[in-house]
Coordinates of C-alpha atoms and ligand atoms in Angstrom, one line a residue:
M187 CA -20.7 49.8 8.9
A188 CA -22.2 49.5 5.4
D189 CA -24.8 46.6 5.1
F190 CA -23.6 45.6 1.7
S191 CA -20.0 44.8 0.8
L192 CA -18.0 42.6 -1.6
D193 CA -14.9 42.9 0.5
L194 CA -13.5 39.6 1.7
N195 CA -13.2 39.3 5.5
E196 CA -9.9 38.4 7.2
D197 CA -10.6 34.7 7.4
Q198 CA -11.5 34.6 3.7
L199 CA -8.4 36.6 2.7
Q200 CA -6.1 34.2 4.8
I201 CA -7.7 31.0 3.3
Q202 CA -7.5 32.5 -0.2
K203 CA -3.7 33.1 0.1
W204 CA -3.1 29.8 1.9
V205 CA -4.9 27.9 -0.9
H206 CA -3.5 30.0 -3.6
D207 CA 0.1 29.4 -2.4
F208 CA -0.6 25.6 -2.3
A209 CA -2.0 25.9 -6.1
E210 CA 1.0 27.9 -7.0
D211 CA 3.7 25.8 -5.3
V212 CA 2.3 22.2 -5.6
V213 CA -0.6 21.9 -7.9
R214 CA 0.4 23.9 -11.0
P215 CA 3.9 22.6 -11.2
A216 CA 2.5 19.0 -11.3
A217 CA -0.2 19.8 -13.8
H218 CA 1.4 19.0 -16.9
E219 CA 2.9 15.7 -15.7
W220 CA -0.6 14.4 -14.5
D221 CA -2.3 15.4 -17.6
E222 CA 0.0 13.4 -19.6
R223 CA 0.1 10.5 -17.3
E224 CA -3.7 10.5 -17.2
E225 CA -3.6 8.9 -13.7
T226 CA -4.8 9.7 -10.1
P227 CA -2.0 12.1 -8.7
W228 CA -1.9 10.2 -5.3
P229 CA 1.3 12.1 -4.2
I230 CA -0.5 15.4 -4.6
I231 CA -3.7 14.3 -2.9
E232 CA -1.4 13.1 0.0
E233 CA 0.3 16.4 0.1
A234 CA -3.1 18.2 0.3
A235 CA -4.1 15.9 3.2
K236 CA -0.8 16.6 5.0
V237 CA -1.3 20.2 4.9
G238 CA -4.9 20.0 6.0
L239 CA -6.6 21.0 2.7
Y240 CA -7.8 17.5 2.1
S241 CA -9.7 16.8 5.3
W242 CA -13.1 16.8 6.8
D243 CA -12.1 19.6 9.3
F244 CA -11.1 22.0 6.6
C245 CA -14.3 21.2 4.6
T246 CA -16.5 21.8 7.6
N247 CA -14.9 25.1 8.4
A248 CA -15.1 26.2 4.9
Y249 CA -18.9 25.2 4.8
A250 CA -19.3 27.0 8.2
D251 CA -18.6 30.5 6.7
P252 CA -22.1 32.2 7.0
T253 CA -21.6 34.2 3.9
G254 CA -21.0 31.0 1.8
I255 CA -18.1 32.5 -0.3
T256 CA -15.2 30.4 1.4
W257 CA -15.9 27.4 -0.8
P258 CA -16.0 29.3 -4.1
I259 CA -12.8 31.1 -3.2
V260 CA -11.1 27.6 -2.4
S261 CA -12.3 26.2 -5.6
E262 CA -11.2 29.1 -7.8
E263 CA -7.7 29.3 -6.2
M264 CA -7.3 25.4 -6.6
C265 CA -8.5 25.4 -10.3
W266 CA -6.3 28.3 -11.0
G267 CA -3.5 25.8 -10.2
D268 CA -5.2 22.9 -12.2
A269 CA -8.6 21.6 -12.6
G270 CA -7.9 18.0 -13.2
I271 CA -5.8 17.8 -9.9
T272 CA -8.4 19.8 -8.1
L273 CA -11.0 17.4 -9.0
A274 CA -8.8 14.4 -8.1
I275 CA -8.5 16.0 -4.6
F276 CA -11.9 17.4 -4.1
G277 CA -13.9 14.9 -6.2
S278 CA -14.6 13.2 -2.9
I279 CA -16.7 16.4 -1.9
L280 CA -19.6 15.1 -4.2
G281 CA -19.9 11.8 -2.2
V282 CA -19.7 13.8 1.0
T283 CA -22.4 16.3 -0.2
G284 CA -24.5 13.2 -1.1
I285 CA -24.1 11.9 2.4
V286 CA -24.5 15.5 4.2
A287 CA -27.6 16.3 2.1
N288 CA -29.5 13.0 2.6
G289 CA -28.1 11.5 5.8
T290 CA -28.7 11.5 9.4
P291 CA -26.3 13.0 11.8
E292 CA -25.1 9.5 12.8
Q293 CA -24.6 8.5 9.1
V294 CA -22.6 11.8 8.4
A295 CA -20.5 10.9 11.6
E296 CA -19.9 7.4 10.4
W297 CA -19.3 7.7 6.7
V298 CA -17.9 11.2 5.8
P299 CA -14.6 10.9 7.7
Q300 CA -14.0 7.6 5.7
C301 CA -14.3 9.7 2.4
F302 CA -11.1 11.4 3.5
G303 CA -9.1 8.9 5.4
T304 CA -6.1 10.3 7.2
P305 CA -2.9 12.0 5.8
D306 CA -1.1 8.6 6.3
K307 CA -3.8 6.8 4.4
V308 CA -6.0 9.0 2.2
Q309 CA -9.3 7.6 1.0
L310 CA -11.7 8.9 -1.6
G311 CA -15.5 9.3 -2.0
A312 CA -17.6 9.0 -5.1
F313 CA -21.1 10.0 -6.0
C314 CA -22.9 7.7 -8.5
V315 CA -26.0 8.9 -10.2
S316 CA -25.4 8.8 -14.0
E317 CA -26.1 5.6 -16.1
P318 CA -25.7 4.9 -19.8
D319 CA -29.2 5.7 -20.4
A320 CA -29.7 8.2 -17.7
G321 CA -27.5 11.4 -17.9
S322 CA -29.5 14.6 -18.0
D323 CA -32.7 12.5 -17.5
V324 CA -31.9 11.5 -13.9
S325 CA -35.5 10.3 -13.4
S326 CA -34.9 7.3 -15.6
L327 CA -32.2 5.5 -13.4
R328 CA -32.4 1.7 -14.0
T329 CA -30.2 0.8 -10.9
R330 CA -32.5 -0.9 -8.5
A331 CA -32.4 -1.2 -4.6
V332 CA -34.4 -3.9 -3.3
Y333 CA -34.9 -4.3 0.5
D334 CA -34.3 -7.9 1.9
E335 CA -36.2 -7.9 5.0
A336 CA -35.0 -11.3 6.4
T337 CA -31.3 -9.9 6.6
D338 CA -32.3 -6.0 6.9
E339 CA -30.1 -5.5 3.8
W340 CA -30.5 -3.6 0.7
V341 CA -29.5 -5.3 -2.5
L342 CA -28.2 -2.9 -5.4
N343 CA -27.9 -4.0 -9.1
G344 CA -27.0 -1.8 -12.1
T345 CA -24.3 0.0 -14.0
K346 CA -23.2 3.6 -13.2
T347 CA -21.2 5.6 -15.6
W348 CA -18.8 8.7 -15.9
I349 CA -18.2 8.4 -12.1
T350 CA -15.5 10.7 -10.7
N351 CA -13.4 8.3 -8.5
G352 CA -15.6 5.3 -9.6
G353 CA -14.2 2.1 -8.5
I354 CA -11.1 3.6 -6.7
A355 CA -13.2 5.5 -3.9
D356 CA -13.5 3.9 -0.6
V357 CA -17.0 5.2 -0.1
H358 CA -19.4 5.1 -3.0
V359 CA -22.7 6.9 -2.6
V360 CA -25.2 5.3 -5.0
V361 CA -28.5 6.7 -6.1
A362 CA -30.8 3.9 -7.0
S363 CA -34.6 3.3 -7.8
V364 CA -36.6 1.8 -5.0
E365 CA -39.8 2.2 -6.6
P366 CA -39.5 2.6 -10.4
E367 CA -43.0 3.6 -11.1
L368 CA -42.5 6.8 -9.1
K369 CA -39.5 7.8 -11.4
A370 CA -37.2 10.4 -9.4
R371 CA -39.6 10.5 -6.4
G372 CA -38.8 6.7 -6.0
H373 CA -35.0 7.2 -5.7
A374 CA -32.8 6.8 -2.6
S375 CA -29.2 7.3 -1.8
F376 CA -27.2 4.4 -0.4
V377 CA -23.6 4.2 1.1
V378 CA -21.5 1.3 -0.1
P379 CA -19.0 0.8 2.4
P380 CA -15.2 0.1 1.7
G381 CA -14.6 -3.3 0.3
T382 CA -18.2 -4.3 -0.2
P383 CA -18.3 -7.5 -2.4
G384 CA -20.2 -7.0 -5.8
L385 CA -19.1 -3.4 -6.4
S386 CA -16.3 -3.2 -9.2
Q387 CA -14.8 -0.6 -11.6
G388 CA -15.8 -1.1 -15.2
Q389 CA -14.2 0.8 -18.1
K390 CA -11.9 3.8 -17.1
F391 CA -12.6 6.6 -19.6
L392 CA -9.8 8.4 -21.3
K393 CA -10.8 12.0 -21.7
H394 CA -10.4 15.3 -23.5
G395 CA -9.4 17.3 -20.4
I396 CA -9.3 17.0 -16.5
R397 CA -7.1 14.0 -17.1
A398 CA -5.7 13.8 -13.7
S399 CA -9.2 13.0 -12.4
H400 CA -10.3 9.4 -12.6
T401 CA -13.6 8.8 -14.4
A402 CA -15.0 5.2 -14.6
E403 CA -18.0 2.9 -14.6
V404 CA -19.2 1.4 -11.6
V405 CA -20.7 -1.9 -11.8
L406 CA -23.0 -3.1 -8.9
D407 CA -23.7 -6.8 -9.2
D408 CA -25.8 -8.2 -6.2
V409 CA -24.2 -5.6 -3.8
R410 CA -25.6 -6.2 -0.2
V411 CA -25.4 -3.1 2.1
P412 CA -26.7 -3.1 5.7
G413 CA -30.1 -1.4 6.3
R414 CA -28.2 1.5 8.0
C415 CA -26.5 2.5 4.7
L416 CA -30.0 3.8 3.3
L417 CA -29.3 7.6 3.8
G418 CA -31.9 9.3 5.8
G419 CA -33.3 5.9 7.1
K420 CA -36.1 3.5 6.0
E421 CA -38.9 5.3 8.2
K422 CA -38.3 8.6 6.2
L423 CA -38.1 6.8 2.8
D424 CA -41.2 4.9 3.5
A425 CA -43.1 8.1 4.5
R426 CA -41.7 10.0 1.3
I427 CA -42.8 7.0 -0.9
A428 CA -46.3 6.9 0.6
R429 CA -46.7 10.6 0.1
S430 CA -45.7 10.3 -3.5
R431 CA -48.2 7.5 -3.9
E432 CA -50.9 9.7 -2.7
G433 CA -49.9 12.4 -5.1
Q434 CA -48.4 14.8 -2.5
S435 CA -45.1 16.6 -2.8
S436 CA -42.3 14.2 -1.8
G437 CA -39.8 16.9 -1.0
V438 CA -36.4 17.3 -2.8
Q439 CA -35.1 14.2 -4.5
A440 CA -32.0 12.5 -3.6
A441 CA -29.6 13.5 -6.5
M442 CA -31.1 16.9 -7.1
S443 CA -30.4 18.2 -3.5
T444 CA -26.8 17.2 -4.0
F445 CA -26.5 19.1 -7.3
E446 CA -28.3 22.2 -6.1
A447 CA -25.7 22.6 -3.3
T448 CA -22.7 22.2 -5.5
R449 CA -23.6 24.2 -8.6
P450 CA -21.9 27.4 -7.5
I451 CA -18.8 25.7 -6.3
V452 CA -18.5 24.0 -9.7
G453 CA -18.9 27.3 -11.2
A454 CA -16.0 28.8 -9.2
Q455 CA -13.8 25.9 -10.5
A456 CA -14.4 27.1 -14.0
I457 CA -13.7 30.6 -13.2
G458 CA -10.2 29.5 -11.8
I459 CA -9.5 28.0 -15.1
A460 CA -10.6 31.2 -16.9
R461 CA -8.6 33.4 -14.5
A462 CA -5.5 31.2 -15.2
A463 CA -6.0 31.5 -19.0
Y464 CA -6.7 35.3 -18.8
E465 CA -3.7 36.0 -16.7
Y466 CA -1.3 34.1 -19.0
A467 CA -2.7 35.6 -22.1
L468 CA -2.4 39.1 -20.7
D469 CA 1.2 38.7 -19.7
Y470 CA 2.0 37.1 -23.3
A471 CA 0.2 39.9 -25.0
K472 CA 2.4 42.4 -23.3
E473 CA 5.5 40.6 -24.1
R474 CA 4.9 39.2 -27.7
V475 CA 6.1 41.6 -30.3
Q476 CA 4.8 41.5 -34.0
F477 CA 5.2 44.2 -36.5
G478 CA 7.6 46.0 -34.0
R479 CA 5.1 46.4 -31.2
P480 CA 3.5 44.3 -28.5
I481 CA 0.4 42.6 -29.7
I482 CA -1.6 44.1 -26.8
E483 CA -1.2 47.5 -28.7
N484 CA -3.5 46.2 -31.2
Q485 CA -7.2 46.8 -30.2
A486 CA -8.2 43.5 -31.7
I487 CA -6.2 41.9 -28.8
A488 CA -6.6 44.3 -26.1
F489 CA -10.4 44.2 -26.5
K490 CA -10.4 40.5 -26.2
L491 CA -8.6 40.8 -22.9
A492 CA -11.1 43.4 -21.6
D493 CA -14.0 41.0 -22.6
M494 CA -12.3 38.0 -21.0
K495 CA -11.7 39.9 -17.8
T496 CA -15.3 41.3 -17.8
E497 CA -16.9 37.9 -18.5
I498 CA -14.7 36.3 -15.7
D499 CA -15.8 39.1 -13.1
A500 CA -19.5 38.9 -14.0
S501 CA -19.3 35.1 -13.7
R502 CA -17.7 35.4 -10.2
L503 CA -20.5 37.9 -9.0
L504 CA -23.1 35.3 -10.1
V505 CA -21.3 32.5 -8.4
W506 CA -20.9 34.4 -5.0
R507 CA -24.4 35.6 -5.0
A508 CA -25.8 32.0 -5.5
A509 CA -23.4 30.7 -2.9
W510 CA -24.5 33.5 -0.6
M511 CA -27.9 32.6 -1.2
A512 CA -27.5 29.0 -0.5
A513 CA -25.7 29.9 2.8
T514 CA -28.2 32.2 3.9
R515 CA -31.3 30.0 3.0
K516 CA -32.7 32.3 0.4
K517 CA -34.7 30.5 -2.1
F518 CA -33.4 30.1 -5.7
E519 CA -36.5 31.8 -7.2
N520 CA -34.9 32.3 -10.7
G521 CA -32.5 29.4 -10.9
E522 CA -29.8 31.4 -9.6
G523 CA -27.6 28.3 -8.9
S524 CA -28.0 27.2 -12.4
M525 CA -27.3 30.7 -13.7
S526 CA -23.9 30.6 -11.8
K527 CA -22.8 27.4 -13.3
L528 CA -24.0 28.1 -16.8
K529 CA -22.3 31.5 -17.1
A530 CA -19.0 30.5 -15.4
G531 CA -18.9 27.3 -17.6
E532 CA -19.5 29.0 -20.8
T533 CA -17.1 32.0 -19.7
A534 CA -14.4 29.4 -19.1
V535 CA -14.7 27.8 -22.5
K536 CA -14.8 31.2 -24.2
V537 CA -12.0 32.7 -22.3
T538 CA -9.6 29.7 -22.7
E539 CA -10.4 29.7 -26.5
E540 CA -9.7 33.3 -26.7
A541 CA -6.5 32.7 -24.8
I542 CA -5.3 30.1 -27.4
Q543 CA -6.0 32.8 -30.0
I544 CA -3.9 35.4 -28.3
L545 CA -1.0 33.0 -28.0
G546 CA -1.3 31.9 -31.7
G547 CA 0.6 28.8 -32.4
Y548 CA 2.1 28.8 -29.0
G549 CA -1.6 28.4 -27.6
Y550 CA -2.0 25.4 -29.7
V551 CA 0.8 23.2 -28.6
R552 CA 1.1 21.0 -25.4
E553 CA 4.4 22.9 -24.2
Y554 CA 2.3 25.8 -23.1
P555 CA -0.6 25.3 -20.5
V556 CA -3.3 27.2 -22.5
E557 CA -4.6 24.4 -24.6
R558 CA -4.8 22.1 -21.5
W559 CA -6.9 24.9 -19.9
H560 CA -9.2 25.0 -22.9
R561 CA -9.7 21.1 -22.9
D562 CA -10.2 21.2 -19.0
A563 CA -12.8 24.1 -19.3
K564 CA -15.0 22.2 -21.6
I565 CA -16.2 19.7 -19.0
Y566 CA -17.9 22.7 -17.2
T567 CA -20.5 22.9 -19.8
I568 CA -21.3 19.2 -19.3
F569 CA -21.0 17.6 -16.0
E570 CA -23.2 18.6 -12.9
G571 CA -26.0 19.4 -15.5
T572 CA -25.1 20.5 -19.0
S573 CA -25.7 24.1 -20.2
E574 CA -29.0 23.1 -21.8
I575 CA -30.3 21.6 -18.6
Q576 CA -29.1 24.8 -16.7
R577 CA -31.0 26.9 -19.1
L578 CA -34.1 24.4 -18.7
V579 CA -33.9 25.1 -14.9
I580 CA -33.7 28.9 -15.3
A581 CA -36.4 29.0 -18.1
R582 CA -38.9 26.9 -15.9
A583 CA -38.1 29.1 -12.7
I584 CA -38.6 32.4 -14.5
S585 CA -41.6 31.4 -16.4
G586 CA -43.5 28.8 -14.3
V587 CA -44.1 27.0 -17.7
H588 CA -42.9 23.5 -17.9
V589 CA -40.5 24.2 -20.8
R590 CA -39.2 21.2 -22.5
Ligands
FAD662 C1 -15.5 13.7 -16.6 C2 -17.0 13.5 -16.2 C3 -17.1 13.3 -14.7 C4 -18.5 13.1 -14.2 N1 -18.6 12.8 -12.9 C5 -19.8 12.2 -12.6 C6 -20.0 11.9 -11.2 O1 -19.1 11.9 -10.3 N2 -21.1 11.4 -10.8 C7 -22.2 11.3 -11.6 O2 -23.3 10.8 -11.2 N3 -22.2 11.7 -13.0 C8 -21.0 12.1 -13.4 N4 -20.8 12.6 -14.7 C9 -21.9 12.6 -15.6 C10 -22.4 13.9 -16.0 O3 -23.2 14.5 -15.1 C11 -23.4 13.6 -17.3 O4 -22.5 13.4 -18.4 C12 -24.2 15.0 -17.6 O5 -25.2 15.0 -16.7 C13 -24.8 14.7 -19.1 O6 -25.4 13.3 -19.1 P1 -25.0 12.5 -20.6 O7 -23.6 12.6 -20.7 O8 -25.8 11.4 -20.6 O9 -25.6 13.4 -21.8 P2 -27.2 13.6 -22.4 O10 -28.1 13.7 -21.1 O11 -27.4 12.2 -23.1 O12 -27.2 14.9 -23.2 C14 -26.8 14.8 -24.5 C15 -27.1 16.4 -25.0 O13 -28.5 16.5 -25.0 C16 -28.9 17.6 -24.2 N5 -30.1 17.3 -23.8 C17 -30.6 16.4 -22.9 N6 -31.8 16.6 -22.5 C18 -32.1 17.8 -23.0 C19 -33.3 18.6 -22.9 N7 -34.5 18.2 -22.1 N8 -33.4 19.8 -23.4 C20 -32.3 20.2 -24.1 N9 -31.2 19.6 -24.2 C21 -31.2 18.3 -23.8 C22 -27.7 17.7 -23.3 O14 -27.6 19.1 -22.8 C23 -26.4 17.3 -24.1 O15 -26.1 18.4 -25.0 C24 -19.6 13.1 -15.2 C25 -19.3 13.3 -16.5 C26 -18.1 13.4 -17.0 C27 -17.7 13.6 -18.5

């Protein structure tokens, strides 16, 4: 047997087909409606829970794939259906990843299932890092967590912004500053359990794209959580802070460890949108007749499609490489996780724009899905690290220079 192969195995092919069928039969037909309504598509999330797609079991199985490719496959197929609905269904995974990346096995067992709920009562998770004055610069978080020794509780105060599922989630994972003078090295992650007083939703944002996904501010006003809600536990945090004070390395920081793990998966979502637009434009170009021949017979159009397909396949290879490296614990020496997200996000924007061009006026109106895909694609150069921040990570990794 060859040592190197890009063939998907039987399990991966089966999952790909299963998810594709769900995306085709359930997600895509609902996409236009929920984009227009700009609301959380609860019936579709419930449907995903009913078939077992939105569940901790499914996520654990997908993560267990030793090649790391299953999650990118799932993400691509779902976003081929619709990215807004996919983020409404899988936005919880950000919170889940925050718990898994930083929590103890007991904390994972307690909180992760609550991010999903049950098919009869679906629940959501959220991961709250960004703040009005701390977006790309995560080190400048102002949300404070103060330990109250008398009650063994942490008290959280601050405002988070741009939070997927913010305020409607059952479990909010909040990254807060415990030791502000240590900047990012003084951060810790906390679970805010369902119904905790003091946590409320602020403004809900009306967006350019992915409008089925809820994005809002989360206000934390004297939110008290039990000591056991500090992910990783107090002993570990105290030791990390002591090391930082002595100037030693404090290990991977709370928010960063979550983003590292999710970048290739986010890249795969962008590829799903790009592929949808490419396929649509290809079919259209074969059918649309101008000057007595299908427009694809013009090199100007056919070459666009050739470039679109090439960019999509190149992006997928970068995503699969990064996912495989992460799963096999190979170190990202050159910012490979960032490369995958950077390339896929920018490809999605470019490919969807070219798809509009190929459809002409039909690409520009809301009756056709192409303009929605273009709006949806744009977020992939912004969230989970902007394209500029991905380039910064790659530039620093390849040069060893603290590029600014
Ligand atoms: C729909 C949506 C959902 C989101 N979901 C979540 C979520 O669930 N949880 C969460 O915590 N956050 C979430 N975010 C926040 C998202 O991660 C941030 O918007 C993103 O990190 C950028 O931060 P910012 O918007 O403050 O932009 P800024 O950081 O202010 O950046 C503005 C511009 O300056 C550039 N820039 C900044 N610093 C540098 C630099 N050093 N070098 C070069 N260029 C630079 C940026 O690339 C960008 O072009 C979400 C955002 C959106 C829009």
